[in-house]
PDB file of C-alpha atoms in Angstrom:
ATOM      1  CA  MET Z   1     304.609  74.234  84.082  1.00  0.00           C
ATOM      2  CA  ILE Z   2     303.610  70.595  83.782  1.00  0.00           C
ATOM      3  CA  ILE Z   3     304.554  68.482  86.792  1.00  0.00           C
ATOM      4  CA  ALA Z   4     304.039  64.723  86.539  1.00  0.00           C
ATOM      5  CA  VAL Z   5     303.789  62.784  89.812  1.00  0.00           C
ATOM      6  CA  THR Z   6     304.396  59.082  89.328  1.00  0.00           C
ATOM      7  CA  GLY Z   7     305.329  55.974  91.275  1.00  0.00           C
ATOM      8  CA  THR Z   8     304.249  52.471  92.112  1.00  0.00           C
ATOM      9  CA  PRO Z   9     300.659  52.097  93.344  1.00  0.00           C
ATOM     10  CA  GLY Z  10     300.563  52.704  97.100  1.00  0.00           C
ATOM     11  CA  VAL Z  11     303.344  55.319  97.388  1.00  0.00           C
ATOM     12  CA  GLY Z  12     300.972  58.276  97.909  1.00  0.00           C
ATOM     13  CA  LYS Z  13     300.705  59.819  94.440  1.00  0.00           C
ATOM     14  CA  THR Z  14     297.117  61.010  94.571  1.00  0.00           C
ATOM     15  CA  THR Z  15     297.273  62.559  98.031  1.00  0.00           C
ATOM     16  CA  VAL Z  16     300.582  64.292  97.306  1.00  0.00           C
ATOM     17  CA  SER Z  17     299.458  65.407  93.821  1.00  0.00           C
ATOM     18  CA  ARG Z  18     296.275  66.985  95.142  1.00  0.00           C
ATOM     19  CA  LEU Z  19     298.119  68.787  97.953  1.00  0.00           C
ATOM     20  CA  LEU Z  20     300.889  69.930  95.599  1.00  0.00           C
ATOM     21  CA  SER Z  21     298.407  71.293  93.067  1.00  0.00           C
ATOM     22  CA  GLU Z  22     296.628  73.215  95.858  1.00  0.00           C
ATOM     23  CA  LYS Z  23     299.895  74.615  97.240  1.00  0.00           C
ATOM     24  CA  LEU Z  24     301.106  75.755  93.809  1.00  0.00           C
ATOM     25  CA  GLY Z  25     297.693  76.875  92.559  1.00  0.00           C
ATOM     26  CA  TYR Z  26     297.942  74.402  89.669  1.00  0.00           C
ATOM     27  CA  GLU Z  27     295.189  72.365  88.056  1.00  0.00           C
ATOM     28  CA  TYR Z  28     295.022  68.705  89.186  1.00  0.00           C
ATOM     29  CA  VAL Z  29     294.577  65.963  86.582  1.00  0.00           C
ATOM     30  CA  GLY Z  30     294.341  62.222  87.191  1.00  0.00           C
ATOM     31  CA  VAL Z  31     295.663  60.076  84.326  1.00  0.00           C
ATOM     32  CA  LYS Z  32     292.920  57.428  84.581  1.00  0.00           C
ATOM     33  CA  GLU Z  33     290.110  59.972  84.659  1.00  0.00           C
ATOM     34  CA  PHE Z  34     291.616  61.914  81.747  1.00  0.00           C
ATOM     35  CA  ALA Z  35     292.047  58.738  79.693  1.00  0.00           C
ATOM     36  CA  ARG Z  36     288.449  57.638  80.358  1.00  0.00           C
ATOM     37  CA  GLU Z  37     287.150  61.115  79.506  1.00  0.00           C
ATOM     38  CA  LYS Z  38     289.075  61.195  76.210  1.00  0.00           C
ATOM     39  CA  GLY Z  39     288.389  57.560  75.274  1.00  0.00           C
ATOM     40  CA  ILE Z  40     292.049  56.558  75.489  1.00  0.00           C
ATOM     41  CA  GLY Z  41     292.684  52.888  76.150  1.00  0.00           C
ATOM     42  CA  GLU Z  42     290.425  49.900  76.525  1.00  0.00           C
ATOM     43  CA  MET Z  43     289.066  47.831  79.356  1.00  0.00           C
ATOM     44  CA  VAL Z  44     290.856  44.517  79.831  1.00  0.00           C
ATOM     45  CA  GLY Z  45     289.050  42.667  82.569  1.00  0.00           C
ATOM     46  CA  ASP Z  46     288.478  45.260  85.263  1.00  0.00           C
ATOM     47  CA  GLU Z  47     291.499  47.399  84.343  1.00  0.00           C
ATOM     48  CA  LEU Z  48     291.862  50.234  81.855  1.00  0.00           C
ATOM     49  CA  GLU Z  49     294.816  49.498  79.541  1.00  0.00           C
ATOM     50  CA  ILE Z  50     296.102  52.902  78.405  1.00  0.00           C
ATOM     51  CA  ASP Z  51     298.111  53.491  75.230  1.00  0.00           C
ATOM     52  CA  VAL Z  52     300.912  55.690  76.605  1.00  0.00           C
ATOM     53  CA  ASP Z  53     301.744  57.281  73.245  1.00  0.00           C
ATOM     54  CA  GLU Z  54     298.128  58.302  72.702  1.00  0.00           C
ATOM     55  CA  LEU Z  55     297.953  59.531  76.308  1.00  0.00           C
ATOM     56  CA  ALA Z  56     301.120  61.612  75.912  1.00  0.00           C
ATOM     57  CA  GLU Z  57     299.888  63.226  72.678  1.00  0.00           C
ATOM     58  CA  ALA Z  58     296.454  64.023  74.117  1.00  0.00           C
ATOM     59  CA  MET Z  59     297.870  65.479  77.346  1.00  0.00           C
ATOM     60  CA  LEU Z  60     300.416  67.585  75.478  1.00  0.00           C
ATOM     61  CA  ARG Z  61     297.642  69.021  73.290  1.00  0.00           C
ATOM     62  CA  GLU Z  62     295.386  69.635  76.270  1.00  0.00           C
ATOM     63  CA  PHE Z  63     297.873  71.039  78.800  1.00  0.00           C
ATOM     64  CA  HIS Z  64     300.677  72.677  76.802  1.00  0.00           C
ATOM     65  CA  GLY Z  65     301.396  76.083  78.334  1.00  0.00           C
ATOM     66  CA  ARG Z  66     299.242  75.452  81.404  1.00  0.00           C
ATOM     67  CA  ASP Z  67     300.148  74.918  85.061  1.00  0.00           C
ATOM     68  CA  VAL Z  68     299.100  71.393  85.925  1.00  0.00           C
ATOM     69  CA  VAL Z  69     299.983  68.510  88.221  1.00  0.00           C
ATOM     70  CA  ILE Z  70     299.402  65.171  86.492  1.00  0.00           C
ATOM     71  CA  ASP Z  71     298.848  62.227  88.839  1.00  0.00           C
ATOM     72  CA  GLY Z  72     299.257  58.603  87.859  1.00  0.00           C
ATOM     73  CA  HIS Z  73     301.640  55.693  87.597  1.00  0.00           C
ATOM     74  CA  LEU Z  74     301.896  56.351  83.834  1.00  0.00           C
ATOM     75  CA  SER Z  75     302.370  60.115  84.100  1.00  0.00           C
ATOM     76  CA  HIS Z  76     306.123  59.819  83.491  1.00  0.00           C
ATOM     77  CA  PHE Z  77     305.283  58.969  79.855  1.00  0.00           C
ATOM     78  CA  VAL Z  78     303.649  62.395  79.424  1.00  0.00           C
ATOM     79  CA  PRO Z  79     305.848  65.319  78.288  1.00  0.00           C
ATOM     80  CA  ALA Z  80     306.437  67.256  81.514  1.00  0.00           C
ATOM     81  CA  ASP Z  81     308.750  69.982  82.734  1.00  0.00           C
ATOM     82  CA  VAL Z  82     309.598  67.861  85.750  1.00  0.00           C
ATOM     83  CA  VAL Z  83     308.690  64.321  86.825  1.00  0.00           C
ATOM     84  CA  ILE Z  84     308.391  63.565  90.524  1.00  0.00           C
ATOM     85  CA  VAL Z  85     308.918  59.858  91.265  1.00  0.00           C
ATOM     86  CA  LEU Z  86     307.501  58.995  94.675  1.00  0.00           C
ATOM     87  CA  ARG Z  87     309.033  55.979  96.399  1.00  0.00           C
ATOM     88  CA  ALA Z  88     308.029  54.034  99.505  1.00  0.00           C
ATOM     89  CA  ASP Z  89     309.395  51.064 101.395  1.00  0.00           C
ATOM     90  CA  PRO Z  90     308.119  47.953  99.554  1.00  0.00           C
ATOM     91  CA  ARG Z  91     306.742  46.552 102.833  1.00  0.00           C
ATOM     92  CA  LEU Z  92     304.592  49.681 103.198  1.00  0.00           C
ATOM     93  CA  VAL Z  93     303.486  49.372  99.565  1.00  0.00           C
ATOM     94  CA  ALA Z  94     302.482  45.743 100.255  1.00  0.00           C
ATOM     95  CA  GLU Z  95     300.458  46.727 103.339  1.00  0.00           C
ATOM     96  CA  ARG Z  96     298.634  49.494 101.490  1.00  0.00           C
ATOM     97  CA  LEU Z  97     297.842  47.298  98.495  1.00  0.00           C
ATOM     98  CA  MET Z  98     296.571  44.501 100.765  1.00  0.00           C
ATOM     99  CA  GLU Z  99     294.260  47.054 102.420  1.00  0.00           C
ATOM    100  CA  ARG Z 100     292.986  47.984  98.944  1.00  0.00           C
ATOM    101  CA  GLY Z 101     292.226  44.352  98.192  1.00  0.00           C
ATOM    102  CA  TYR Z 102     294.786  43.847  95.419  1.00  0.00           C
ATOM    103  CA  SER Z 103     295.090  40.278  94.151  1.00  0.00           C
ATOM    104  CA  ARG Z 104     298.188  38.360  95.221  1.00  0.00           C
ATOM    105  CA  GLU Z 105     299.539  38.606  91.674  1.00  0.00           C
ATOM    106  CA  LYS Z 106     299.034  42.402  91.362  1.00  0.00           C
ATOM    107  CA  LEU Z 107     300.424  42.966  94.844  1.00  0.00           C
ATOM    108  CA  ALA Z 108     303.555  40.923  94.042  1.00  0.00           C
ATOM    109  CA  GLU Z 109     304.004  42.699  90.706  1.00  0.00           C
ATOM    110  CA  ASN Z 110     303.847  46.140  92.316  1.00  0.00           C
ATOM    111  CA  VAL Z 111     306.029  45.290  95.326  1.00  0.00           C
ATOM    112  CA  GLU Z 112     308.647  43.892  92.952  1.00  0.00           C
ATOM    113  CA  ALA Z 113     308.400  47.015  90.753  1.00  0.00           C
ATOM    114  CA  GLU Z 114     309.060  49.240  93.785  1.00  0.00           C
ATOM    115  CA  LEU Z 115     311.886  47.004  95.017  1.00  0.00           C
ATOM    116  CA  VAL Z 116     313.797  47.173  91.715  1.00  0.00           C
ATOM    117  CA  ASP Z 117     313.071  50.819  90.731  1.00  0.00           C
ATOM    118  CA  VAL Z 118     310.925  50.098  87.642  1.00  0.00           C
ATOM    119  CA  ILE Z 119     309.105  53.465  87.576  1.00  0.00           C
ATOM    120  CA  LEU Z 120     312.276  55.430  88.333  1.00  0.00           C
ATOM    121  CA  VAL Z 121     314.158  53.737  85.484  1.00  0.00           C
ATOM    122  CA  GLU Z 122     311.275  54.359  83.058  1.00  0.00           C
ATOM    123  CA  ALA Z 123     311.054  57.991  84.159  1.00  0.00           C
ATOM    124  CA  LEU Z 124     314.784  58.513  83.616  1.00  0.00           C
ATOM    125  CA  GLU Z 125     314.571  56.917  80.160  1.00  0.00           C
ATOM    126  CA  GLU Z 126     311.680  59.216  79.169  1.00  0.00           C
ATOM    127  CA  ASN Z 127     312.564  62.525  80.865  1.00  0.00           C
ATOM    128  CA  GLU Z 128     315.444  64.878  81.463  1.00  0.00           C
ATOM    129  CA  ASN Z 129     314.163  66.374  84.741  1.00  0.00           C
ATOM    130  CA  VAL Z 130     313.401  63.714  87.355  1.00  0.00           C
ATOM    131  CA  LEU Z 131     313.183  64.146  91.120  1.00  0.00           C
ATOM    132  CA  GLU Z 132     313.079  61.020  93.286  1.00  0.00           C
ATOM    133  CA  ILE Z 133     311.343  61.476  96.659  1.00  0.00           C
ATOM    134  CA  ASP Z 134     311.237  58.860  99.434  1.00  0.00           C
ATOM    135  CA  THR Z 135     307.834  59.147 101.119  1.00  0.00           C
ATOM    136  CA  THR Z 136     308.557  56.510 103.788  1.00  0.00           C
ATOM    137  CA  GLY Z 137     307.887  57.840 107.282  1.00  0.00           C
ATOM    138  CA  LYS Z 138     306.770  61.252 106.002  1.00  0.00           C
ATOM    139  CA  THR Z 139     303.354  62.868 106.029  1.00  0.00           C
ATOM    140  CA  PRO Z 140     301.919  63.940 102.660  1.00  0.00           C
ATOM    141  CA  GLY Z 141     302.445  67.545 103.773  1.00  0.00           C
ATOM    142  CA  GLU Z 142     306.134  66.895 104.448  1.00  0.00           C
ATOM    143  CA  VAL Z 143     306.502  65.309 101.002  1.00  0.00           C
ATOM    144  CA  VAL Z 144     304.855  68.341  99.365  1.00  0.00           C
ATOM    145  CA  GLU Z 145     307.191  70.667 101.284  1.00  0.00           C
ATOM    146  CA  GLU Z 146     310.222  68.665 100.116  1.00  0.00           C
ATOM    147  CA  ILE Z 147     309.046  68.820  96.492  1.00  0.00           C
ATOM    148  CA  SER Z 148     308.287  72.545  96.763  1.00  0.00           C
ATOM    149  CA  GLU Z 149     311.703  73.261  98.240  1.00  0.00           C
ATOM    150  CA  LEU Z 150     313.483  71.353  95.454  1.00  0.00           C
ATOM    151  CA  LEU Z 151     311.465  73.176  92.791  1.00  0.00           C
ATOM    152  CA  GLU Z 152     312.089  76.570  94.411  1.00  0.00           C
ATOM    153  CA  ARG Z 153     315.834  75.857  94.522  1.00  0.00           C
ATOM    154  CA  GLY Z 154     315.730  75.029  90.806  1.00  0.00           C
ATOM    155  CA  ILE Z 155     316.794  71.419  91.307  1.00  0.00           C
ATOM    156  CA  LYS Z 156     315.513  69.423  88.344  1.00  0.00           C
ATOM    157  CA  ARG Z 157     317.406  66.156  88.599  1.00  0.00           C
ATOM    158  CA  ARG Z 158     317.837  64.086  91.765  1.00  0.00           C
ATOM    159  CA  PHE Z 159     317.785  60.330  91.938  1.00  0.00           C
ATOM    160  CA  GLY Z 160     319.680  57.456  93.493  1.00  0.00           C
ATOM    161  CA  ILE Z 161     318.552  58.351  97.011  1.00  0.00           C
ATOM    162  CA  VAL Z 162     316.527  55.155  97.526  1.00  0.00           C
ATOM    163  CA  ASP Z 163     317.916  51.633  97.859  1.00  0.00           C
ATOM    164  CA  TRP Z 164     315.537  48.921  98.965  1.00  0.00           C
ATOM    165  CA  SER Z 165     318.095  46.075  98.712  1.00  0.00           C
ATOM    166  CA  GLY Z 166     318.388  46.042 102.507  1.00  0.00           C
ATOM    167  CA  VAL Z 167     314.748  44.956 102.880  1.00  0.00           C
ATOM    168  CA  TYR Z 168     314.842  42.265 100.192  1.00  0.00           C
ATOM    169  CA  ASP Z 169     314.593  39.329 102.631  1.00  0.00           C
ATOM    170  CA  GLU Z 170     311.649  40.952 104.406  1.00  0.00           C
ATOM    171  CA  VAL Z 171     309.852  41.525 101.087  1.00  0.00           C
ATOM    172  CA  LEU Z 172     310.304  37.960  99.799  1.00  0.00           C
ATOM    173  CA  PRO Z 173     306.962  36.750 101.211  1.00  0.00           C
ATOM    174  CA  TYR Z 174     305.143  39.304  99.049  1.00  0.00           C
ATOM    175  CA  LEU Z 175     306.864  38.312  95.817  1.00  0.00           C
ATOM    176  CA  ARG Z 176     305.677  35.603  93.455  1.00  0.00           C
ATOM    177  CA  LEU Z 177     309.009  33.782  93.719  1.00  0.00           C
ATOM    178  CA  GLY Z 178     309.258  34.130  97.479  1.00  0.00           C
ATOM    179  CA  SER Z 179     308.439  31.572 100.073  1.00  0.00           C
ATOM    180  CA  GLY Z 180     306.217  32.143 103.027  1.00  0.00           C
ATOM    181  CA  ARG Z 181     302.860  33.774 103.378  1.00  0.00           C
ATOM    182  CA  MET Z 182     301.519  37.275 103.319  1.00  0.00           C
TER     183      MET Z 182
END
């Protein structure tokens, strides 16, 4: 089974993906590392721009018929049996990205993406089986248990459980259009 774990930067993808792969006994694969290894994409400034079609083809060839957890904010473009979309309160995403030293522009772009469900919408457009998981206030272990329980119960489609519209005013300072400071 191929499980793709995706979401906005800062929602906990890597930690959850590694723990999930350990719990299930699946191989762990990071999208960025795989793309670098296979020569997919090109460096633009200090970021690797990945061609998602080339990535999807290469990962399908490499992992078809194997048990693998694919980690990365582009993993929902890879053919998978189930896509897990991790979500987190945009204020938490902002805090984590500030700690990582993201530029104001990249921070605003990612907070806005989380606020308006960009990754979830893309995942639903690309995949039949999508599970949305709110990681806010949960430990990585709790998130893995929630995912495991849903998979064990055979649930393959669950979304619409997150609505960040109630925190919009509090997130405005992080957005490019907002007023105020970070």
